[in-house]
């Protein structure tokens, strides 16, 4: 026998189910009055620094249908490349930019959309700069554990070419699944759960 | 976003997630997962600052009734129908340390097993005084509590006769975006837990048992509400050995 390490096990994930919008965006799904507004509904105000951008997209299943009951959250650095988080030790992020947003996919066409700012570059663990990116987290009925992925920008070809995460993708054509379509300030980022165009999801 | 900046932040990368402990993506017994499960290998990568950091929420954002589902949607002087319960516990990380300022959001069916949702077709009645969602933030010891009614079981279209055991959905933010978690809490003694295809997506019985809240008789409030205790464990952080970071280890 040896000493016990004594670590606990992470609580197992379970699907967010069909009614995740009740819990996380009650105003959106017609339950007003509990919260003043849905958390994460707005990311920018008049004083937020940086270039305003719009990101919209869909989460598409293996039959090509957009999910209408999904919830998407994003997390990103501010325009100066700092995260609004206690774990950010490099400086203080823009106080007018939370860096986090939440959007349900719509019941009509399954589209999510965010009004945000173009993130600055942040360093990889070895100090090299990563290309500007937005972290995505997707949950829905039928998804047993939340899916992590990233969106990169189509107009950042040279930064993308030296990005350490994109470089880790063995099948080069799959790296394109992480690059949005469109041009500044409006980007489209469709997430494919399965099939030819399956998005690269991260175990991170 | 936080109004509690008096604690030293942790900056280590998170322990690798044990993917054998969690449900796999493709679980055909839960039919909706068939077309919604990624089929290619996930890209594994050590955490970067984009995953180590995450939003932290301040207690100031909470409304007075946010953690009281019996009253937060009820008309003045009225309350939701059902068995009154307190759900309480701690949010810890895998190292057993409390996670302070963790945001917990929860949602559930009413006492009859009916959700307040356009797409919900179950014939059980809507409770006019029950909205079905709430939220709270853990204190410095990682402790949280809320008041609600015990949700009812409900049928759902999967197999011909599949029912969900009584459950409360939980969404949890720790301090890093890699800790982001959604799960469900079940109730001690419910035989339906072991018949549920969604519960059965989890391969390890011990991981399922970790989702079952015991009746906490000691904390039951006489003549008012029974208590259930539900502790939640988020991913732990590696120590930042030998790194010249201000918080040390
Ligand atoms: Fe449910």
XYZ file of C-alpha atoms and ligand atoms in Angstrom:
454
model
C 0.000 0.000 0.000
C 0.991 3.600 -0.544
C -0.495 6.827 0.695
C -3.790 7.892 -0.839
C -3.598 10.915 -3.121
C -7.018 11.925 -1.888
C -8.228 13.758 -4.969
C -11.951 14.043 -5.576
C -13.568 13.145 -8.886
C -15.120 15.868 -11.000
C -18.933 15.825 -10.891
C -20.111 14.050 -14.031
C -21.634 16.208 -16.745
C -25.219 15.645 -17.861
C -27.022 17.028 -20.881
C -28.457 20.530 -20.548
C -31.727 19.037 -21.828
C -34.480 20.662 -23.900
C -35.217 23.412 -21.374
C -31.769 24.899 -20.766
C -33.221 28.241 -21.908
C -35.548 28.271 -18.862
C -32.578 28.077 -16.542
C -30.042 30.272 -18.271
C -32.066 32.733 -20.379
C -35.529 32.873 -18.771
C -36.416 36.275 -20.245
C -35.629 34.978 -23.731
C -38.026 32.068 -23.331
C -40.940 34.002 -21.915
C -40.383 33.835 -18.160
C -40.003 37.526 -17.297
C -39.649 39.087 -13.891
C -37.308 36.672 -12.136
C -34.147 38.407 -13.383
C -33.945 41.958 -14.724
C -32.136 40.712 -17.801
C -30.599 37.480 -19.014
C -27.008 37.036 -17.963
C -24.481 37.501 -20.763
C -27.002 39.132 -23.100
C -24.853 42.229 -23.577
C -21.057 42.397 -23.858
C -20.334 45.987 -24.862
C -21.362 49.475 -23.764
C -20.546 53.007 -24.972
C -17.197 52.997 -23.193
C -15.928 49.589 -24.276
C -12.586 49.903 -26.065
C -11.849 48.323 -29.413
C -13.303 47.482 -32.769
C -16.955 46.431 -32.620
C -17.708 43.156 -34.362
C -20.758 40.942 -34.796
C -20.499 37.161 -34.718
C -23.413 34.986 -35.684
C -23.811 31.352 -36.574
C -25.669 28.117 -36.112
C -25.018 24.776 -34.447
C -25.754 22.104 -37.046
C -26.477 18.423 -36.387
C -25.484 15.344 -38.373
C -28.574 15.637 -40.599
C -27.778 19.244 -41.520
C -30.435 20.758 -39.246
C -29.638 23.770 -37.054
C -30.284 23.184 -33.340
C -33.040 25.423 -32.003
C -32.586 24.438 -28.385
C -28.842 24.988 -27.989
C -27.051 27.533 -25.820
C -23.745 29.090 -26.813
C -21.318 30.876 -24.510
C -18.212 32.750 -25.583
C -15.153 33.890 -23.649
C -12.490 36.163 -25.045
C -9.777 38.705 -24.329
C -10.464 42.431 -24.597
C -9.141 44.568 -27.437
C -5.790 44.854 -25.664
C -5.390 41.093 -25.230
C -6.306 40.868 -21.530
C -8.929 38.652 -19.900
C -11.405 40.115 -17.421
C -10.648 37.404 -14.867
C -8.989 37.165 -11.433
C -6.554 34.676 -13.010
C -5.304 37.326 -15.458
C -1.919 38.307 -13.984
C -0.555 40.388 -16.872
C -2.603 43.507 -16.263
C -6.110 44.807 -15.829
C -8.630 44.264 -18.597
C -11.023 46.921 -19.905
C -13.553 47.346 -17.059
C -16.257 47.971 -19.667
C -15.815 44.587 -21.267
C -16.727 41.383 -19.379
C -15.262 39.120 -22.063
C -18.095 36.654 -21.597
C -21.388 36.342 -23.443
C -24.264 33.897 -23.620
C -26.823 33.436 -26.395
C -29.555 30.869 -27.006
C -30.064 29.670 -30.564
C -33.370 30.998 -31.833
C -36.532 28.908 -32.004
C -37.142 30.131 -35.589
C -33.872 29.600 -37.453
C -31.379 28.360 -34.855
C -29.140 31.426 -35.177
C -27.057 32.762 -32.272
C -25.423 36.184 -32.389
C -23.026 38.265 -30.320
C -22.103 41.948 -30.429
C -18.556 42.109 -29.110
C -15.096 43.504 -29.857
C -12.232 42.030 -31.798
C -10.010 40.312 -29.196
C -6.331 41.153 -28.931
C -3.675 38.458 -29.102
C -2.783 36.488 -25.977
C 0.294 34.345 -25.371
C 0.542 30.576 -25.663
C 2.229 28.768 -22.781
C 5.704 29.164 -24.330
C 5.249 32.909 -24.818
C 4.505 32.882 -28.551
C 1.408 34.877 -29.404
C -1.724 33.004 -30.393
C -3.848 34.430 -33.208
C -6.900 36.429 -32.077
C -9.605 33.958 -31.122
C -12.885 33.565 -29.269
C -13.488 30.503 -27.079
C -16.870 28.805 -27.611
C -18.775 26.440 -25.323
C -21.894 24.708 -26.642
C -24.548 22.797 -24.716
C -27.908 21.374 -25.795
C -30.271 18.464 -25.501
C -28.399 15.427 -26.820
C -24.965 16.820 -25.935
C -23.767 14.879 -22.893
C -20.820 17.114 -22.068
C -20.358 20.743 -23.126
C -18.280 21.158 -26.282
C -15.278 23.486 -26.286
C -13.981 24.995 -29.496
C -12.473 28.241 -30.812
C -13.277 30.733 -33.520
C -10.416 32.373 -35.420
C -10.672 35.291 -37.870
C -10.556 34.965 -41.676
C -8.722 38.284 -42.017
C -5.822 37.199 -39.783
C -4.119 34.802 -42.185
C -0.572 35.470 -41.056
C -1.405 35.256 -37.336
C -3.424 32.099 -37.969
C -0.484 30.581 -39.850
C 1.684 30.807 -36.739
C -1.002 29.899 -34.175
C 0.148 26.995 -31.967
C -3.326 25.471 -31.566
C -4.165 25.568 -35.264
C -0.738 24.062 -35.962
C -1.635 21.044 -33.816
C -4.448 19.984 -36.141
C -3.036 17.035 -38.031
C -5.431 17.077 -40.970
C -4.834 20.549 -42.317
C -8.199 21.005 -44.009
C -9.896 20.564 -40.627
C -8.197 23.713 -39.301
C -10.546 25.642 -41.575
C -13.488 24.555 -39.417
C -12.184 26.953 -36.746
C -11.981 29.985 -39.027
C -15.096 32.132 -39.348
C -16.469 33.356 -42.686
C -17.170 37.001 -43.556
C -15.245 40.227 -43.294
C -14.948 42.801 -40.535
C -17.104 43.775 -38.761
C -19.506 40.873 -39.449
C -18.472 37.274 -39.127
C -20.316 33.987 -39.423
C -19.226 30.918 -37.514
C -21.247 27.762 -38.098
C -20.496 24.845 -35.801
C -20.943 21.374 -37.271
C -21.434 18.595 -34.739
C -20.843 15.790 -37.257
C -20.084 14.981 -40.864
C -17.641 16.174 -43.533
C -17.371 19.615 -41.990
C -17.309 18.490 -38.325
C -15.814 21.300 -36.251
C -12.615 20.548 -34.366
C -13.647 20.283 -30.712
C -11.135 20.567 -27.916
C -10.240 18.401 -24.949
C -8.637 21.182 -23.048
C -17.018 41.428 -12.676
C -16.247 40.227 -9.162
C -16.860 42.352 -6.112
C -14.587 40.119 -4.031
C -11.003 40.801 -5.012
C -9.473 40.087 -1.616
C -8.322 36.529 -2.418
C -5.210 35.503 -4.258
C -6.171 34.181 -7.666
C -5.153 30.716 -8.800
C -3.461 30.502 -12.155
C -2.515 26.830 -12.630
C -3.736 24.727 -15.545
C -6.578 22.345 -14.781
C -6.198 18.601 -14.284
C -6.911 16.700 -17.452
C -10.583 15.815 -17.653
C -11.254 12.084 -17.066
C -13.276 11.319 -20.177
C -13.956 7.742 -18.981
C -15.760 9.111 -15.928
C -18.066 11.339 -17.976
C -20.648 10.151 -20.482
C -19.251 9.652 -23.987
C -20.769 11.859 -26.693
C -22.427 9.004 -28.589
C -24.964 7.179 -26.391
C -27.645 5.607 -28.623
C -29.851 4.732 -25.623
C -30.370 8.496 -25.429
C -31.536 8.960 -28.996
C -30.970 12.696 -29.410
C -27.235 12.139 -28.906
C -27.001 10.121 -32.126
C -27.001 13.127 -34.479
C -25.498 15.566 -31.990
C -22.329 13.724 -30.989
C -18.982 14.656 -32.530
C -17.493 11.575 -34.189
C -13.906 12.668 -34.630
C -11.288 12.665 -31.891
C -11.148 15.767 -29.736
C -7.975 17.849 -30.096
C -6.127 17.505 -26.779
C -4.047 20.406 -25.611
C -2.751 21.660 -22.287
C -4.722 24.663 -21.024
C -3.713 28.064 -22.300
C -4.619 31.345 -20.662
C -7.867 31.223 -22.653
C -9.056 28.227 -20.583
C -7.292 28.998 -17.273
C -9.130 32.306 -17.000
C -12.892 32.693 -16.800
C -15.574 35.122 -15.728
C -16.228 35.429 -11.993
C -19.512 36.880 -10.797
C -20.172 39.172 -7.870
C -22.854 38.712 -5.221
C -24.112 42.194 -6.086
C -25.760 40.870 -9.253
C -28.168 38.699 -7.253
C -31.749 39.685 -6.508
C -33.261 38.989 -3.122
C -35.399 36.047 -4.310
C -32.958 34.575 -6.825
C -32.353 31.555 -4.567
C -36.007 31.065 -3.634
C -37.916 29.260 -6.372
C -40.960 28.998 -4.111
C -41.405 32.763 -4.264
C -39.394 34.267 -7.116
C -42.233 33.885 -9.636
C -45.168 33.779 -7.229
C -47.768 36.499 -6.848
C -47.370 38.517 -3.649
C -48.555 36.466 -0.681
C -48.689 33.232 -2.681
C -46.176 30.454 -3.194
C -45.409 27.547 -5.497
C -47.255 24.279 -4.900
C -45.282 21.231 -3.841
C -43.052 19.645 -1.233
C -40.878 22.381 0.216
C -37.167 21.566 0.197
C -33.808 23.209 0.827
C -30.943 22.168 -1.452
C -27.536 23.042 -0.099
C -23.921 21.961 -0.280
C -20.454 23.014 -1.284
C -18.630 23.548 -4.526
C -15.149 22.044 -4.246
C -12.377 21.378 -6.706
C -10.716 17.995 -7.234
C -8.150 18.904 -4.604
C -10.961 19.299 -2.080
C -10.593 23.064 -1.856
C -13.697 25.254 -1.713
C -14.548 27.195 -4.861
C -15.661 30.604 -3.684
C -17.756 32.945 -5.848
C -18.927 30.072 -8.017
C -22.127 30.987 -9.856
C -24.776 28.255 -9.731
C -27.884 28.474 -11.879
C -30.631 25.854 -11.604
C -33.860 24.982 -13.356
C -36.482 22.317 -12.883
C -40.022 21.107 -13.545
C -42.819 21.991 -11.139
C -44.218 19.580 -8.553
C -46.309 17.879 -11.244
C -43.334 17.371 -13.566
C -44.260 20.180 -15.952
C -41.860 22.831 -17.288
C -42.979 26.354 -18.095
C -41.988 26.163 -21.761
C -43.714 26.607 -25.140
C -42.504 23.239 -26.373
C -43.583 21.333 -23.254
C -46.596 19.132 -24.004
C -46.932 17.010 -20.856
C -50.519 17.129 -19.604
C -49.578 17.908 -15.990
C -50.772 21.360 -14.936
C -48.745 24.565 -15.008
C -48.354 26.103 -11.547
C -49.094 29.837 -11.962
C -46.758 30.584 -9.056
C -43.757 28.596 -10.246
C -41.275 29.912 -12.824
C -38.701 27.158 -12.539
C -35.303 28.830 -12.326
C -32.994 30.374 -9.750
C -29.363 31.153 -9.039
C -26.888 31.778 -6.259
C -23.166 32.336 -5.660
C -20.997 30.379 -3.230
C -19.517 32.058 -0.152
C -15.866 31.981 0.921
C -16.170 28.346 2.034
C -17.717 27.322 -1.277
C -21.111 26.953 0.390
C -24.470 27.560 -1.300
C -28.158 26.958 -0.621
C -31.520 27.577 -2.196
C -35.181 26.881 -1.517
C -37.544 25.215 -3.942
C -40.238 22.580 -4.288
C -39.392 18.986 -5.100
C -39.802 18.579 -8.864
C -42.057 15.855 -10.211
C -40.970 13.034 -12.513
C -42.073 13.375 -16.127
C -42.363 11.275 -19.278
C -40.336 12.133 -22.380
C -40.237 10.908 -25.946
C -37.263 8.566 -26.239
C -38.377 4.992 -25.709
C -42.111 4.231 -25.675
C -42.309 4.618 -21.912
C -39.289 6.572 -20.690
C -39.566 8.819 -17.649
C -37.104 11.204 -16.098
C -36.591 10.725 -12.366
C -37.126 13.858 -10.275
C -34.110 16.076 -10.938
C -32.784 19.623 -10.799
C -30.534 20.916 -13.598
C -27.398 22.779 -12.460
C -25.066 25.064 -14.399
C -21.816 25.949 -12.615
C -19.068 28.502 -13.249
C -15.844 28.032 -11.334
C -12.925 30.388 -11.947
C -11.664 29.056 -15.269
C -13.655 28.560 -18.446
C -12.310 24.980 -18.618
C -14.294 24.250 -15.429
C -17.610 25.112 -17.053
C -20.108 22.380 -16.185
C -23.767 21.496 -16.570
C -25.165 18.532 -14.663
C -28.296 17.215 -12.932
C -29.053 16.407 -9.305
C -31.219 13.432 -8.326
C -32.911 12.515 -5.048
C -31.939 9.724 -2.669
C -34.187 6.690 -2.777
C -35.746 7.290 -6.201
C -35.988 3.930 -8.017
C -36.472 5.724 -11.354
C -32.856 6.915 -11.381
C -31.796 3.448 -12.477
C -34.335 3.288 -15.318
C -33.369 6.588 -16.951
C -31.549 6.548 -20.319
C -29.984 9.953 -19.626
C -28.595 8.825 -16.270
C -27.391 5.669 -18.032
C -25.208 7.673 -20.412
C -22.720 7.833 -17.513
C -20.675 4.639 -17.602
C -19.415 4.534 -14.002
C -21.911 3.793 -11.230
C -19.851 5.812 -8.756
C -20.162 8.857 -11.008
C -23.937 8.420 -11.019
C -24.048 8.049 -7.238
C -22.168 11.349 -6.999
C -25.230 12.992 -8.615
C -27.680 11.676 -5.992
C -28.327 14.063 -3.113
C -28.987 12.396 0.247
C -31.807 13.513 2.492
C -30.075 15.684 5.106
C -32.232 15.144 8.155
C -30.006 17.246 10.403
C -30.624 20.318 8.290
C -34.319 19.758 7.812
C -36.309 22.708 9.154
C -39.098 21.371 11.409
C -42.619 22.155 10.173
C -41.182 23.836 7.059
C -38.816 22.125 4.612
C -36.733 18.996 4.260
C -33.095 19.401 3.240
C -31.059 17.632 0.559
C -27.285 18.013 0.416
C -25.578 18.203 -2.949
C -21.837 18.796 -3.199
C -20.358 19.598 -6.592
C -16.754 18.981 -7.647
C -15.134 21.066 -10.385
C -11.804 20.379 -12.069
C -8.778 21.004 -9.849
C -5.744 23.053 -10.772
C -2.199 21.814 -11.008
C 0.207 23.421 -8.577
C 2.338 26.145 -10.059
C 5.612 24.595 -8.820
C 8.761 26.606 -9.511
C 6.864 29.284 -11.323
C 7.523 32.789 -10.257
C 3.907 33.702 -9.865
C 2.761 36.091 -7.168
C 0.409 33.672 -5.416
C 3.005 30.897 -5.043
C 1.358 27.564 -4.371
Fe -35.333 18.167 -16.962
